[in-house]
PDB file of C-alpha atoms in Angstrom:
ATOM      1  CA  GLY A   1     -17.130  62.369 114.450  1.00 38.00           C
ATOM      2  CA  GLU A   2     -18.082  59.337 116.261  1.00 43.00           C
ATOM      3  CA  SER A   3     -17.591  56.190 114.274  1.00 44.00           C
ATOM      4  CA  VAL A   4     -16.858  52.475 114.294  1.00 51.00           C
ATOM      5  CA  GLY A   5     -13.663  51.298 112.910  1.00 42.00           C
ATOM      6  CA  LEU A   6     -11.785  48.271 112.415  1.00 38.00           C
ATOM      7  CA  HIS A   7      -8.084  47.800 113.361  1.00 44.00           C
ATOM      8  CA  LEU A   8      -7.146  45.414 110.554  1.00 46.00           C
ATOM      9  CA  PRO A   9      -8.574  45.523 107.018  1.00 84.00           C
ATOM     10  CA  THR A  10      -7.335  41.895 106.173  1.00 91.00           C
ATOM     11  CA  LEU A  11      -6.678  38.721 108.244  1.00 93.00           C
ATOM     12  CA  SER A  12      -5.353  35.407 107.074  1.00 95.00           C
ATOM     13  CA  VAL A  13      -5.491  32.350 108.963  1.00 96.00           C
ATOM     14  CA  GLN A  14      -4.902  28.832 108.755  1.00 97.00           C
ATOM     15  CA  GLU A  15      -7.881  26.231 108.847  1.00 97.00           C
ATOM     16  CA  GLY A  16      -8.484  25.068 112.241  1.00 97.00           C
ATOM     17  CA  ASP A  17      -6.842  28.034 114.066  1.00 97.00           C
ATOM     18  CA  ASN A  18      -8.638  30.616 116.027  1.00 97.00           C
ATOM     19  CA  SER A  19      -9.490  33.930 114.492  1.00 97.00           C
ATOM     20  CA  ILE A  20      -9.781  37.245 116.324  1.00 97.00           C
ATOM     21  CA  ILE A  21     -11.146  40.271 114.667  1.00 96.00           C
ATOM     22  CA  ASN A  22     -11.216  43.748 116.405  1.00 94.00           C
ATOM     23  CA  CYS A  23     -13.261  46.648 116.407  1.00 93.00           C
ATOM     24  CA  ALA A  24     -12.989  50.294 118.054  1.00 92.00           C
ATOM     25  CA  TYR A  25     -15.916  52.414 118.641  1.00 84.00           C
ATOM     26  CA  SER A  26     -15.849  55.939 119.704  1.00 74.00           C
ATOM     27  CA  ASN A  27     -19.541  56.720 120.849  1.00 85.00           C
ATOM     28  CA  SER A  28     -19.543  55.947 124.679  1.00 85.00           C
ATOM     29  CA  ALA A  29     -23.467  56.105 124.453  1.00 86.00           C
ATOM     30  CA  SER A  30     -23.621  53.094 122.130  1.00 88.00           C
ATOM     31  CA  ASP A  31     -25.162  50.461 123.984  1.00 89.00           C
ATOM     32  CA  TYR A  32     -25.951  47.504 121.529  1.00 91.00           C
ATOM     33  CA  PHE A  33     -23.175  46.113 119.113  1.00 94.00           C
ATOM     34  CA  ILE A  34     -23.654  43.427 116.342  1.00 94.00           C
ATOM     35  CA  TRP A  35     -21.120  41.474 114.330  1.00 96.00           C
ATOM     36  CA  TYR A  36     -22.312  40.528 110.841  1.00 97.00           C
ATOM     37  CA  LYS A  37     -20.506  38.410 108.028  1.00 97.00           C
ATOM     38  CA  GLN A  38     -20.861  39.096 104.528  1.00 95.00           C
ATOM     39  CA  GLU A  39     -19.800  36.906 101.642  1.00 94.00           C
ATOM     40  CA  SER A  40     -19.323  37.830  98.395  1.00 90.00           C
ATOM     41  CA  GLY A  41     -22.390  38.845  96.460  1.00 88.00           C
ATOM     42  CA  LYS A  42     -24.723  38.350  99.455  1.00 93.00           C
ATOM     43  CA  GLY A  43     -26.133  40.609 102.263  1.00 95.00           C
ATOM     44  CA  PRO A  44     -24.549  41.032 105.645  1.00 96.00           C
ATOM     45  CA  GLN A  45     -25.822  37.895 107.823  1.00 96.00           C
ATOM     46  CA  PHE A  46     -26.104  38.347 111.681  1.00 95.00           C
ATOM     47  CA  ILE A  47     -23.472  36.661 113.651  1.00 96.00           C
ATOM     48  CA  ILE A  48     -23.973  37.446 117.233  1.00 97.00           C
ATOM     49  CA  ASP A  49     -24.721  40.615 119.321  1.00 95.00           C
ATOM     50  CA  ILE A  50     -23.804  41.867 122.831  1.00 95.00           C
ATOM     51  CA  ARG A  51     -25.622  44.796 124.936  1.00 93.00           C
ATOM     52  CA  SER A  52     -23.463  47.082 126.782  1.00 92.00           C
ATOM     53  CA  ASN A  53     -24.337  45.504 130.241  1.00 93.00           C
ATOM     54  CA  MET A  54     -22.457  42.525 129.247  1.00 96.00           C
ATOM     55  CA  ASP A  55     -18.639  41.689 128.739  1.00 97.00           C
ATOM     56  CA  LYS A  56     -18.980  38.460 126.797  1.00 97.00           C
ATOM     57  CA  ARG A  57     -21.483  36.377 124.760  1.00 97.00           C
ATOM     58  CA  GLN A  58     -20.902  33.260 123.119  1.00 97.00           C
ATOM     59  CA  GLY A  59     -22.495  31.531 120.433  1.00 94.00           C
ATOM     60  CA  GLN A  60     -21.717  28.413 118.197  1.00 93.00           C
ATOM     61  CA  ARG A  61     -17.852  28.761 117.730  1.00 96.00           C
ATOM     62  CA  VAL A  62     -17.965  32.514 117.906  1.00 98.00           C
ATOM     63  CA  THR A  63     -17.641  34.769 121.108  1.00 98.00           C
ATOM     64  CA  VAL A  64     -17.901  38.350 121.414  1.00 98.00           C
ATOM     65  CA  LEU A  65     -15.986  40.482 123.877  1.00 98.00           C
ATOM     66  CA  LEU A  66     -16.861  43.953 125.030  1.00 97.00           C
ATOM     67  CA  ASN A  67     -14.573  46.169 126.612  1.00 96.00           C
ATOM     68  CA  LYS A  68     -16.215  49.554 127.666  1.00 92.00           C
ATOM     69  CA  THR A  69     -13.179  51.005 129.181  1.00 92.00           C
ATOM     70  CA  VAL A  70     -11.228  51.124 126.044  1.00 93.00           C
ATOM     71  CA  LYS A  71     -14.355  51.043 123.580  1.00 92.00           C
ATOM     72  CA  HIS A  72     -13.252  48.048 122.097  1.00 94.00           C
ATOM     73  CA  LEU A  73     -15.012  45.050 120.575  1.00 96.00           C
ATOM     74  CA  SER A  74     -13.803  41.869 119.183  1.00 97.00           C
ATOM     75  CA  LEU A  75     -14.978  38.757 117.484  1.00 98.00           C
ATOM     76  CA  GLN A  76     -13.416  35.334 118.187  1.00 98.00           C
ATOM     77  CA  ILE A  77     -13.936  32.537 115.808  1.00 98.00           C
ATOM     78  CA  ALA A  78     -12.840  29.059 117.067  1.00 97.00           C
ATOM     79  CA  ALA A  79     -11.628  26.437 114.814  1.00 97.00           C
ATOM     80  CA  THR A  80     -11.901  28.571 111.743  1.00 97.00           C
ATOM     81  CA  GLN A  81     -13.177  26.869 108.680  1.00 96.00           C
ATOM     82  CA  PRO A  82     -12.847  27.723 104.961  1.00 95.00           C
ATOM     83  CA  GLY A  83     -16.540  28.679 105.143  1.00 95.00           C
ATOM     84  CA  ASP A  84     -15.766  31.456 107.513  1.00 97.00           C
ATOM     85  CA  SER A  85     -13.993  33.331 104.890  1.00 96.00           C
ATOM     86  CA  ALA A  86     -15.785  36.544 104.524  1.00 96.00           C
ATOM     87  CA  VAL A  87     -15.776  40.242 105.221  1.00 95.00           C
ATOM     88  CA  TYR A  88     -16.952  40.744 108.912  1.00 96.00           C
ATOM     89  CA  PHE A  89     -18.304  44.064 110.048  1.00 94.00           C
ATOM     90  CA  CYS A  90     -18.919  45.422 113.742  1.00 94.00           C
ATOM     91  CA  ALA A  91     -21.762  47.810 114.047  1.00 93.00           C
ATOM     92  CA  GLU A  92     -23.177  49.773 116.821  1.00 91.00           C
ATOM     93  CA  ASP A  93     -26.451  51.194 117.747  1.00 88.00           C
ATOM     94  CA  LYS A  94     -27.998  53.102 120.674  1.00 77.00           C
ATOM     95  CA  VAL A  95     -31.190  52.883 122.348  1.00 67.00           C
ATOM     96  CA  ASN A  96     -33.946  55.395 121.605  1.00 63.00           C
ATOM     97  CA  GLN A  97     -32.246  56.555 118.438  1.00 65.00           C
ATOM     98  CA  GLY A  98     -34.117  54.247 116.058  1.00 67.00           C
ATOM     99  CA  GLY A  99     -32.359  51.671 114.468  1.00 73.00           C
ATOM    100  CA  LYS A 100     -29.539  53.592 112.624  1.00 85.00           C
ATOM    101  CA  LEU A 101     -26.724  51.047 112.806  1.00 90.00           C
ATOM    102  CA  ILE A 102     -23.326  52.556 112.347  1.00 89.00           C
ATOM    103  CA  PHE A 103     -20.887  49.992 110.588  1.00 91.00           C
ATOM    104  CA  GLY A 104     -17.065  49.773 110.631  1.00 88.00           C
ATOM    105  CA  GLN A 105     -15.286  49.437 107.760  1.00 86.00           C
ATOM    106  CA  GLY A 106     -14.894  45.665 107.787  1.00 91.00           C
ATOM    107  CA  THR A 107     -12.315  43.111 107.953  1.00 93.00           C
ATOM    108  CA  GLU A 108     -11.665  40.399 105.349  1.00 94.00           C
ATOM    109  CA  LEU A 109     -11.006  36.987 106.734  1.00 96.00           C
ATOM    110  CA  SER A 110      -9.293  34.439 104.622  1.00 96.00           C
ATOM    111  CA  VAL A 111      -8.951  30.962 105.481  1.00 96.00           C
ATOM    112  CA  LYS A 112      -6.257  28.843 104.121  1.00 93.00           C
ATOM    113  CA  PRO A 113      -6.705  25.186 103.942  1.00 89.00           C
TER     114      PRO A 113
ATOM    115  CA  ASP B   1     -31.676  32.822 104.073  1.00 86.00           C
ATOM    116  CA  SER B   2     -32.823  35.878 106.414  1.00 91.00           C
ATOM    117  CA  GLY B   3     -36.484  35.884 105.132  1.00 95.00           C
ATOM    118  CA  VAL B   4     -35.936  39.617 103.873  1.00 98.00           C
ATOM    119  CA  THR B   5     -36.363  39.767 100.037  1.00 98.00           C
ATOM    120  CA  GLN B   6     -35.479  42.358  97.635  1.00 98.00           C
ATOM    121  CA  THR B   7     -35.985  42.991  93.854  1.00 98.00           C
ATOM    122  CA  PRO B   8     -34.579  43.339  91.392  1.00 98.00           C
ATOM    123  CA  LYS B   9     -31.427  41.583  92.168  1.00 97.00           C
ATOM    124  CA  HIS B  10     -29.499  43.602  89.402  1.00 97.00           C
ATOM    125  CA  LEU B  11     -30.228  46.949  87.856  1.00 97.00           C
ATOM    126  CA  ILE B  12     -28.597  48.717  84.970  1.00 97.00           C
ATOM    127  CA  THR B  13     -29.646  52.261  83.931  1.00 98.00           C
ATOM    128  CA  ALA B  14     -28.437  55.515  82.557  1.00 98.00           C
ATOM    129  CA  THR B  15     -27.645  58.935  84.346  1.00 98.00           C
ATOM    130  CA  GLY B  16     -30.740  61.040  84.827  1.00 98.00           C
ATOM    131  CA  GLN B  17     -32.920  58.042  85.061  1.00 98.00           C
ATOM    132  CA  ARG B  18     -35.259  56.999  88.068  1.00 98.00           C
ATOM    133  CA  VAL B  19     -35.566  53.591  89.603  1.00 98.00           C
ATOM    134  CA  THR B  20     -37.504  51.907  92.340  1.00 98.00           C
ATOM    135  CA  LEU B  21     -35.999  49.164  94.698  1.00 98.00           C
ATOM    136  CA  ARG B  22     -38.487  46.936  96.346  1.00 98.00           C
ATOM    137  CA  CYS B  23     -38.129  45.018  99.682  1.00 98.00           C
ATOM    138  CA  SER B  24     -40.399  42.834 101.612  1.00 98.00           C
ATOM    139  CA  PRO B  25     -39.369  42.415 105.408  1.00 98.00           C
ATOM    140  CA  ARG B  26     -39.455  39.275 107.445  1.00 97.00           C
ATOM    141  CA  SER B  27     -43.027  38.171 108.560  1.00 96.00           C
ATOM    142  CA  GLY B  28     -44.121  39.886 111.270  1.00 94.00           C
ATOM    143  CA  ASP B  29     -41.249  42.421 111.301  1.00 96.00           C
ATOM    144  CA  LEU B  30     -42.635  46.277 111.319  1.00 95.00           C
ATOM    145  CA  SER B  31     -39.434  48.025 110.598  1.00 95.00           C
ATOM    146  CA  VAL B  32     -37.558  48.218 107.235  1.00 96.00           C
ATOM    147  CA  TYR B  33     -34.180  49.984 107.077  1.00 96.00           C
ATOM    148  CA  TRP B  34     -32.344  51.031 103.695  1.00 97.00           C
ATOM    149  CA  TYR B  35     -28.514  50.862 103.714  1.00 97.00           C
ATOM    150  CA  GLN B  36     -26.225  51.733 100.667  1.00 96.00           C
ATOM    151  CA  GLN B  37     -22.734  49.959 100.489  1.00 93.00           C
ATOM    152  CA  SER B  38     -20.351  51.559  98.219  1.00 88.00           C
ATOM    153  CA  LEU B  39     -16.354  50.805  97.876  1.00 77.00           C
ATOM    154  CA  ASP B  40     -15.480  54.184  99.297  1.00 74.00           C
ATOM    155  CA  GLN B  41     -18.245  54.782 101.890  1.00 73.00           C
ATOM    156  CA  GLY B  42     -19.041  51.184 103.137  1.00 83.00           C
ATOM    157  CA  LEU B  43     -22.245  50.340 104.542  1.00 90.00           C
ATOM    158  CA  GLN B  44     -24.282  53.598 105.261  1.00 93.00           C
ATOM    159  CA  PHE B  45     -27.642  53.889 106.890  1.00 93.00           C
ATOM    160  CA  LEU B  46     -30.093  55.855 104.661  1.00 96.00           C
ATOM    161  CA  ILE B  47     -33.522  55.447 106.123  1.00 95.00           C
ATOM    162  CA  GLN B  48     -35.812  53.803 108.329  1.00 94.00           C
ATOM    163  CA  TYR B  49     -39.641  53.152 108.231  1.00 95.00           C
ATOM    164  CA  TYR B  50     -41.633  51.644 111.259  1.00 94.00           C
ATOM    165  CA  ASN B  51     -45.180  50.518 110.530  1.00 95.00           C
ATOM    166  CA  GLY B  52     -45.551  52.912 107.534  1.00 95.00           C
ATOM    167  CA  GLU B  53     -43.951  56.129 109.381  1.00 95.00           C
ATOM    168  CA  GLU B  54     -40.639  57.389 108.631  1.00 94.00           C
ATOM    169  CA  ARG B  55     -38.621  56.681 111.863  1.00 92.00           C
ATOM    170  CA  ALA B  56     -35.093  57.641 111.534  1.00 90.00           C
ATOM    171  CA  LYS B  57     -33.111  59.472 108.622  1.00 92.00           C
ATOM    172  CA  GLY B  58     -29.487  59.073 107.817  1.00 91.00           C
ATOM    173  CA  ASN B  59     -27.510  60.770 105.151  1.00 85.00           C
ATOM    174  CA  ILE B  60     -29.987  60.102 102.438  1.00 94.00           C
ATOM    175  CA  LEU B  61     -29.885  62.302  99.335  1.00 95.00           C
ATOM    176  CA  GLU B  62     -32.751  64.560  98.485  1.00 96.00           C
ATOM    177  CA  ARG B  63     -32.932  62.728  95.070  1.00 97.00           C
ATOM    178  CA  PHE B  64     -33.821  59.579  97.140  1.00 97.00           C
ATOM    179  CA  SER B  65     -37.050  58.742  98.813  1.00 97.00           C
ATOM    180  CA  ALA B  66     -38.680  55.790 100.434  1.00 98.00           C
ATOM    181  CA  GLN B  67     -41.985  54.708 101.733  1.00 97.00           C
ATOM    182  CA  GLN B  68     -43.498  51.767 103.546  1.00 98.00           C
ATOM    183  CA  PHE B  69     -46.933  50.454 102.463  1.00 97.00           C
ATOM    184  CA  PRO B  70     -49.866  49.217 104.518  1.00 96.00           C
ATOM    185  CA  ASP B  71     -48.608  45.668 103.742  1.00 96.00           C
ATOM    186  CA  LEU B  72     -45.213  46.599 105.296  1.00 97.00           C
ATOM    187  CA  HIS B  73     -43.184  46.343 102.153  1.00 97.00           C
ATOM    188  CA  SER B  74     -40.996  49.146 101.230  1.00 98.00           C
ATOM    189  CA  GLU B  75     -39.693  50.944  98.041  1.00 98.00           C
ATOM    190  CA  LEU B  76     -36.715  53.165  97.719  1.00 98.00           C
ATOM    191  CA  ASN B  77     -36.788  55.501  94.847  1.00 98.00           C
ATOM    192  CA  LEU B  78     -33.726  56.866  93.368  1.00 98.00           C
ATOM    193  CA  SER B  79     -33.987  59.780  90.732  1.00 98.00           C
ATOM    194  CA  SER B  80     -31.782  61.929  88.711  1.00 98.00           C
ATOM    195  CA  LEU B  81     -29.342  59.208  88.965  1.00 98.00           C
ATOM    196  CA  GLU B  82     -25.598  60.017  88.919  1.00 97.00           C
ATOM    197  CA  LEU B  83     -22.638  57.673  88.303  1.00 96.00           C
ATOM    198  CA  GLY B  84     -21.712  57.913  92.012  1.00 94.00           C
ATOM    199  CA  ASP B  85     -25.058  56.429  92.911  1.00 96.00           C
ATOM    200  CA  SER B  86     -23.516  52.968  91.493  1.00 96.00           C
ATOM    201  CA  ALA B  87     -23.567  50.729  94.664  1.00 96.00           C
ATOM    202  CA  LEU B  88     -25.312  47.890  96.418  1.00 96.00           C
ATOM    203  CA  TYR B  89     -28.528  48.818  98.110  1.00 98.00           C
ATOM    204  CA  PHE B  90     -29.725  46.576 101.179  1.00 98.00           C
ATOM    205  CA  CYS B  91     -32.839  46.653 102.705  1.00 98.00           C
ATOM    206  CA  ALA B  92     -33.056  45.211 106.394  1.00 97.00           C
ATOM    207  CA  SER B  93     -35.839  44.660 108.804  1.00 96.00           C
ATOM    208  CA  SER B  94     -36.292  44.198 112.665  1.00 93.00           C
ATOM    209  CA  ALA B  95     -39.458  43.136 114.818  1.00 92.00           C
ATOM    210  CA  ASN B  96     -40.257  46.584 116.418  1.00 84.00           C
ATOM    211  CA  SER B  97     -39.132  50.222 116.213  1.00 80.00           C
ATOM    212  CA  GLY B  98     -35.483  49.832 116.286  1.00 69.00           C
ATOM    213  CA  GLY B  99     -32.713  50.655 118.575  1.00 73.00           C
ATOM    214  CA  SER B 100     -30.928  47.674 120.104  1.00 78.00           C
ATOM    215  CA  GLU B 101     -32.537  44.997 118.114  1.00 85.00           C
ATOM    216  CA  THR B 102     -31.143  42.604 115.535  1.00 90.00           C
ATOM    217  CA  GLN B 103     -31.628  43.657 112.050  1.00 93.00           C
ATOM    218  CA  TYR B 104     -31.798  41.069 109.330  1.00 95.00           C
ATOM    219  CA  PHE B 105     -30.638  41.911 105.849  1.00 97.00           C
ATOM    220  CA  GLY B 106     -31.890  41.177 102.529  1.00 97.00           C
ATOM    221  CA  PRO B 107     -29.599  39.953  99.481  1.00 97.00           C
ATOM    222  CA  GLY B 108     -29.380  43.366  97.915  1.00 97.00           C
ATOM    223  CA  THR B 109     -29.858  45.106  94.771  1.00 98.00           C
ATOM    224  CA  ARG B 110     -26.899  45.927  92.690  1.00 97.00           C
ATOM    225  CA  LEU B 111     -27.214  49.268  90.902  1.00 97.00           C
ATOM    226  CA  LEU B 112     -25.060  50.216  88.042  1.00 97.00           C
ATOM    227  CA  VAL B 113     -25.491  53.712  86.595  1.00 97.00           C
ATOM    228  CA  LEU B 114     -23.828  54.163  83.088  1.00 96.00           C
TER     229      LEU B 114
END
Protein backbone atom coordinates (compact mmCIF):
# COMPACT_ATOMS: atom_id res chain seq x y z
CA GLY A 1 0.00 0.00 0.00
CA GLU A 2 0.99 3.62 -0.22
CA SER A 3 2.96 4.84 2.75
CA VAL A 4 5.51 7.27 4.01
CA GLY A 5 8.70 5.81 5.38
CA LEU A 6 11.99 6.94 6.83
CA HIS A 7 15.37 5.61 5.74
CA LEU A 8 17.13 5.80 9.11
CA PRO A 9 15.49 5.04 12.42
CA THR A 10 18.30 6.68 14.46
CA LEU A 11 20.72 9.51 13.85
CA SER A 12 23.46 10.65 16.19
CA VAL A 13 25.27 13.97 15.59
CA GLN A 14 27.67 16.25 17.42
CA GLU A 15 26.40 19.52 18.76
CA GLY A 16 27.00 22.22 16.20
CA ASP A 17 26.95 19.89 13.23
CA ASN A 18 24.21 19.90 10.61
CA SER A 19 21.63 17.10 10.64
CA ILE A 20 19.79 15.62 7.69
CA ILE A 21 16.75 13.45 8.20
CA ASN A 22 15.30 11.69 5.19
CA CYS A 23 11.86 10.46 4.25
CA ALA A 24 10.51 8.57 1.27
CA TYR A 25 6.91 8.68 0.16
CA SER A 26 5.13 6.51 -2.36
CA ASN A 27 1.92 8.40 -3.08
CA SER A 28 2.62 10.64 -6.05
CA ALA A 29 -0.73 12.34 -5.48
CA SER A 30 0.38 13.75 -2.13
CA ASP A 31 0.74 17.49 -2.37
CA TYR A 32 1.49 18.64 1.14
CA PHE A 33 4.21 17.49 3.48
CA ILE A 34 4.92 18.32 7.10
CA TRP A 35 7.76 17.67 9.49
CA TYR A 36 6.95 17.18 13.15
CA LYS A 37 9.23 16.94 16.17
CA GLN A 38 8.16 14.81 19.10
CA GLU A 39 9.95 15.01 22.42
CA SER A 40 9.53 12.33 25.01
CA GLY A 41 6.13 12.52 26.68
CA LYS A 42 4.86 15.27 24.42
CA GLY A 43 2.71 15.58 21.34
CA PRO A 44 4.10 16.14 17.84
CA GLN A 45 5.20 19.72 17.34
CA PHE A 46 4.97 21.36 13.93
CA ILE A 47 8.35 22.31 12.49
CA ILE A 48 7.92 23.17 8.83
CA ASP A 49 5.78 22.29 5.86
CA ILE A 50 6.08 22.35 2.09
CA ARG A 51 3.65 22.07 -0.78
CA SER A 52 4.26 20.07 -3.91
CA ASN A 53 4.68 23.17 -6.05
CA MET A 54 7.88 23.99 -4.17
CA ASP A 55 11.28 22.29 -4.00
CA LYS A 56 12.67 24.00 -0.95
CA ARG A 57 11.47 25.93 2.04
CA GLN A 58 13.48 27.48 4.82
CA GLY A 59 12.62 28.23 8.39
CA GLN A 60 14.66 29.17 11.39
CA ARG A 61 17.64 26.76 11.31
CA VAL A 62 15.56 24.25 9.35
CA THR A 63 15.20 23.59 5.65
CA VAL A 64 12.90 21.13 3.95
CA LEU A 65 13.72 19.82 0.50
CA LEU A 66 11.24 18.05 -1.72
CA ASN A 67 12.29 15.94 -4.70
CA LYS A 68 9.13 14.85 -6.48
CA THR A 69 11.05 12.93 -9.13
CA VAL A 70 12.26 10.37 -6.62
CA LYS A 71 9.52 11.01 -4.05
CA HIS A 72 11.95 12.08 -1.38
CA LEU A 73 11.68 14.58 1.43
CA SER A 74 14.44 15.74 3.74
CA LEU A 75 14.75 17.92 6.81
CA GLN A 76 18.00 19.75 7.38
CA ILE A 77 18.76 21.20 10.78
CA ALA A 78 21.63 23.66 10.92
CA ALA A 79 23.94 23.90 13.92
CA THR A 80 22.17 21.11 15.77
CA GLN A 81 21.65 21.74 19.47
CA PRO A 82 20.96 19.38 22.38
CA GLY A 83 17.40 20.70 22.45
CA ASP A 84 16.91 19.28 18.96
CA SER A 85 17.12 15.74 20.36
CA ALA A 86 13.74 14.16 19.63
CA VAL A 87 11.94 11.88 17.20
CA TYR A 88 11.20 13.50 13.86
CA PHE A 89 8.28 12.44 11.72
CA CYS A 90 7.42 13.31 8.17
CA ALA A 91 3.77 13.27 7.19
CA GLU A 92 1.98 13.56 3.90
CA ASP A 93 -1.42 14.85 2.97
CA LYS A 94 -3.47 15.21 -0.15
CA VAL A 95 -5.82 18.04 -0.99
CA ASN A 96 -9.51 17.16 -1.03
CA GLN A 97 -9.13 14.06 1.10
CA GLY A 98 -9.74 15.82 4.37
CA GLY A 99 -6.91 15.95 6.83
CA LYS A 100 -5.83 12.35 6.94
CA LEU A 101 -2.12 12.72 7.61
CA ILE A 102 -0.02 9.65 6.88
CA PHE A 103 3.02 9.52 9.11
CA GLY A 104 6.37 7.93 8.57
CA GLN A 105 7.90 5.68 11.20
CA GLY A 106 10.04 8.43 12.70
CA THR A 107 13.78 9.06 13.12
CA GLU A 108 15.30 9.51 16.52
CA LEU A 109 17.86 12.31 16.54
CA SER A 110 20.41 12.25 19.33
CA VAL A 111 22.70 15.24 19.77
CA LYS A 112 25.96 14.68 21.61
CA PRO A 113 27.39 17.68 23.49
CA ASP B 1 2.18 25.10 23.69
CA SER B 2 0.06 24.31 20.63
CA GLY B 3 -3.17 25.62 22.10
CA VAL B 4 -4.80 22.18 21.87
CA THR B 5 -5.74 20.71 25.23
CA GLN B 6 -6.47 17.11 26.13
CA THR B 7 -7.75 15.46 29.26
CA PRO B 8 -6.96 13.32 31.08
CA LYS B 9 -3.19 13.13 30.71
CA HIS B 10 -3.07 9.55 31.97
CA LEU B 11 -5.73 6.87 32.18
CA ILE B 12 -5.44 3.40 33.65
CA THR B 13 -8.33 1.01 33.28
CA ALA B 14 -9.18 -2.66 32.93
CA THR B 15 -10.09 -4.78 29.93
CA GLY B 16 -13.73 -4.60 28.98
CA GLN B 17 -14.15 -1.09 30.33
CA ARG B 18 -15.13 2.10 28.51
CA VAL B 19 -13.31 5.44 28.63
CA THR B 20 -13.82 8.90 27.19
CA LEU B 21 -10.99 11.13 26.08
CA ARG B 22 -11.58 14.83 25.70
CA CYS B 23 -10.04 17.41 23.39
CA SER B 24 -10.40 21.15 23.02
CA PRO B 25 -9.08 22.55 19.75
CA ARG B 26 -7.16 25.77 19.29
CA SER B 27 -9.32 28.85 19.41
CA GLY B 28 -10.97 29.33 16.04
CA ASP B 29 -10.10 25.90 14.64
CA LEU B 30 -13.07 24.02 13.20
CA SER B 31 -11.47 20.63 12.56
CA VAL B 32 -10.49 18.08 15.16
CA TYR B 33 -8.51 14.93 14.40
CA TRP B 34 -7.80 11.89 16.52
CA TYR B 35 -4.64 9.81 16.19
CA GLN B 36 -3.39 6.72 17.96
CA GLN B 37 0.30 6.22 18.60
CA SER B 38 1.47 2.75 19.55
CA LEU B 39 4.93 1.22 19.52
CA ASP B 40 4.18 -1.23 16.74
CA GLN B 41 1.89 0.90 14.55
CA GLY B 42 3.34 4.38 14.91
CA LEU B 43 1.03 7.37 14.49
CA GLN B 44 -2.25 6.31 12.89
CA PHE B 45 -5.11 8.55 11.87
CA LEU B 46 -8.42 7.54 13.42
CA ILE B 47 -11.07 10.09 12.56
CA GLN B 48 -11.70 13.75 11.73
CA TYR B 49 -14.58 16.04 12.58
CA TYR B 50 -15.23 19.39 10.98
CA ASN B 51 -17.68 21.81 12.53
CA GLY B 52 -19.59 19.02 14.20
CA GLU B 53 -19.71 16.62 11.26
CA GLU B 54 -17.60 13.55 10.59
CA ARG B 55 -15.25 14.43 7.74
CA ALA B 56 -12.81 11.58 7.28
CA LYS B 57 -12.28 8.15 8.76
CA GLY B 58 -9.18 6.06 9.11
CA ASN B 59 -8.70 2.58 10.49
CA ILE B 60 -10.86 3.24 13.52
CA LEU B 61 -12.24 0.19 15.27
CA GLU B 62 -15.99 -0.23 15.59
CA ARG B 63 -15.50 -0.22 19.39
CA PHE B 64 -14.26 3.36 19.08
CA SER B 65 -16.44 6.36 18.35
CA ALA B 66 -16.08 10.10 18.44
CA GLN B 67 -18.14 13.24 18.27
CA GLN B 68 -17.65 16.97 18.07
CA PHE B 69 -19.92 19.22 20.06
CA PRO B 70 -21.34 22.66 19.17
CA ASP B 71 -18.59 24.35 21.16
CA LEU B 72 -16.17 22.39 18.93
CA HIS B 73 -14.61 20.28 21.63
CA SER B 74 -14.43 16.60 20.80
CA GLU B 75 -14.62 13.33 22.66
CA LEU B 76 -13.22 9.97 21.70
CA ASN B 77 -15.03 7.03 23.25
CA LEU B 78 -13.24 3.70 23.54
CA SER B 79 -15.31 0.72 24.65
CA SER B 80 -14.79 -2.98 25.38
CA LEU B 81 -11.16 -2.14 25.91
CA GLU B 82 -8.49 -4.68 25.12
CA LEU B 83 -4.85 -4.83 26.15
CA GLY B 84 -3.85 -3.82 22.64
CA ASP B 85 -5.69 -0.52 22.98
CA SER B 86 -2.97 0.70 25.30
CA ALA B 87 -1.40 3.62 23.46
CA LEU B 88 -1.03 7.36 23.29
CA TYR B 89 -4.07 9.09 21.86
CA PHE B 90 -3.53 12.49 20.31
CA CYS B 91 -5.95 15.11 19.24
CA ALA B 92 -5.01 17.69 16.64
CA SER B 93 -6.84 20.67 15.23
CA SER B 94 -6.72 22.80 12.12
CA ALA B 95 -8.45 25.94 10.99
CA ASN B 96 -10.64 24.54 8.24
CA SER B 97 -11.85 21.29 6.77
CA GLY B 98 -8.44 19.81 6.30
CA GLY B 99 -6.38 18.84 3.35
CA SER B 100 -3.10 20.63 2.95
CA GLU B 101 -3.24 22.63 6.14
CA THR B 102 -1.23 22.44 9.31
CA GLN B 103 -2.51 20.31 12.14
CA TYR B 104 -1.51 21.26 15.67
CA PHE B 105 -1.30 18.46 18.20
CA GLY B 106 -2.25 18.32 21.83
CA PRO B 107 -0.13 16.74 24.57
CA GLY B 108 -1.94 13.41 24.33
CA THR B 109 -3.66 10.99 26.67
CA ARG B 110 -1.68 7.93 27.70
CA LEU B 111 -4.07 4.98 28.05
CA LEU B 112 -3.01 1.84 29.84
CA VAL B 113 -5.37 -1.12 29.76
CA LEU B 114 -4.59 -3.78 32.36
